[in-house]
Amino acid sequence: MGFRRSSDVDAPLAEVFAWHARPGASRRLTPPWQPVHVVAEADSLRDGRAVLGLPGGLRWVARHQPDGYVPERQFVDQLVGPLAAIVPWRHTHLFEAVTPDTTRMTDSVDTRVPDAVLRSMFDYRHAQLAADLAANARATAWRAQPVTVAVTGSGGLVGSALTASLATAGHRVIRLVRRPIRASDERRWRPDDPDRDLLAGVDAVVHLAGAGIAGRFTDRHLADVRHSRIGPTKRLAERAAATHDGPTVFVSASAVGYYGPDRGDEILTEDSERGDGPLADLVADWEAAASGTGLRGVRVRTGIVQSPRGGVLRLQYPLFLAGLGGPLGDGRHWLPWIDIDDLTDVYVRAILDAAVSGPVNAVAPQPVRNGDYTRVLAGVLHRPALLTVPRPAVQLALGESGARELAFATQRVRPERLTRLDHHFRHPELEGALRHLLG
């Protein structure tokens, strides 16, 4: 048995082949709904070795075959180790120039795995590759030359997606880590006292690190979040501004919590007044800590990120798949959402496009109510969504303040500044985003 999947990509052959050879390619192509993670990427398409982590501690080890490597034409990886006796697998990646600006990419797999099992995975890979290459092509209008980007929080949901996207586009990524460094692309970052040369030779900083906002809104939780975000952000921004050969742009994560938890049907743009409540206070102080450096500053006010690898969708996906999903309360509150890859594209634009500064709403152009979100997710998974989650149950889990600020917050947020820039969204509508993310 064997499997074969081909598609034409609007990019030159050399660029398509080079994309696969760069760090981050395996992470960009791994379907997010699958229970696997990239342990190690191959350092060479000719003779490298890639390792995927599987459930139960198993490892999928794919060794690239020197006899199958032809530059800009093909490379081959083959499963080795104990699993190879159970699942024979030899994957040939073929590349052909259809026109100077179009490449035909073909995946040919010798395996006993049925086509029905593989089809959704390879559909995702081909769609993801085409979308990433198209995003890279758009980005050349903002800056054609590669840049060096320092990133905090690179191991998180957003950070791992962003660093892989930047690396496959040919940019250099420096991971700012708080632990001892383990790799050549890392620098030790002390949030309380950043080293003077921490950001030397860096073109841009993306600051994502900080304690998670989700949880019970106790005084201790809010204090921990504030401590992890306000001071470290201010000190890192000051270090960026003080570095002579350092960055010219400082991009900091923020949140739509800036607008407060109860704005009704009011359409919220970056020019809207800040809201009330503990989360709005926190976000306002967080943004202030990243400001006033003299550098071009971008504050990415992020909505509810959609990815089965993390965040709310990671919790909802198994429940809805089991037919146990449903709206929160009456489902009338607005939910400002964004696909993980669209969020990555917003960060890339913030880094490269000098026209982007100040607060930017990183949300899809079509916000939905919670009840509509429930209906769409259930429909994509072909499951009913008949169970309503009562407000008291959410208050029991998150506390009264947490339920108000997070689960039942209603924020009809629009990406006004991105819209003015004619920004391209890969997934402007929820159904298309969820179908791509969930296979």
Coordinates of C-alpha atoms in Angstrom, one line a residue, residues 32-34 307-309 311-325 373 377 380-381 383 434 437-439:
P32 CA -2.3 20.4 16.0
W33 CA -5.1 18.0 16.7
Q34 CA -2.8 15.0 16.8
S307 CA -5.6 26.0 18.9
P308 CA -6.2 22.5 20.2
R309 CA -2.6 22.6 21.5
G311 CA -5.9 27.6 25.7
V312 CA -9.7 27.2 25.9
L313 CA -10.0 25.1 22.7
R314 CA -7.6 22.5 24.2
L315 CA -10.1 22.1 27.1
Q316 CA -13.3 22.2 24.9
Y317 CA -12.1 19.9 22.2
P318 CA -12.4 16.6 24.0
L319 CA -15.6 17.6 25.7
F320 CA -17.3 18.6 22.5
L321 CA -15.9 15.5 20.7
A322 CA -17.6 13.4 23.4
G323 CA -20.9 15.3 22.9
L324 CA -20.7 17.0 26.3
G325 CA -20.3 20.6 25.0
Y373 CA -19.2 29.6 18.8
L377 CA -17.6 23.9 17.0
V380 CA -17.4 21.0 12.8
L381 CA -17.1 17.9 15.0
R383 CA -21.6 16.4 17.6
L434 CA -11.8 25.3 13.3
L437 CA -7.2 23.4 13.2
L438 CA -9.2 20.2 13.9
G439 CA -8.7 18.3 10.7

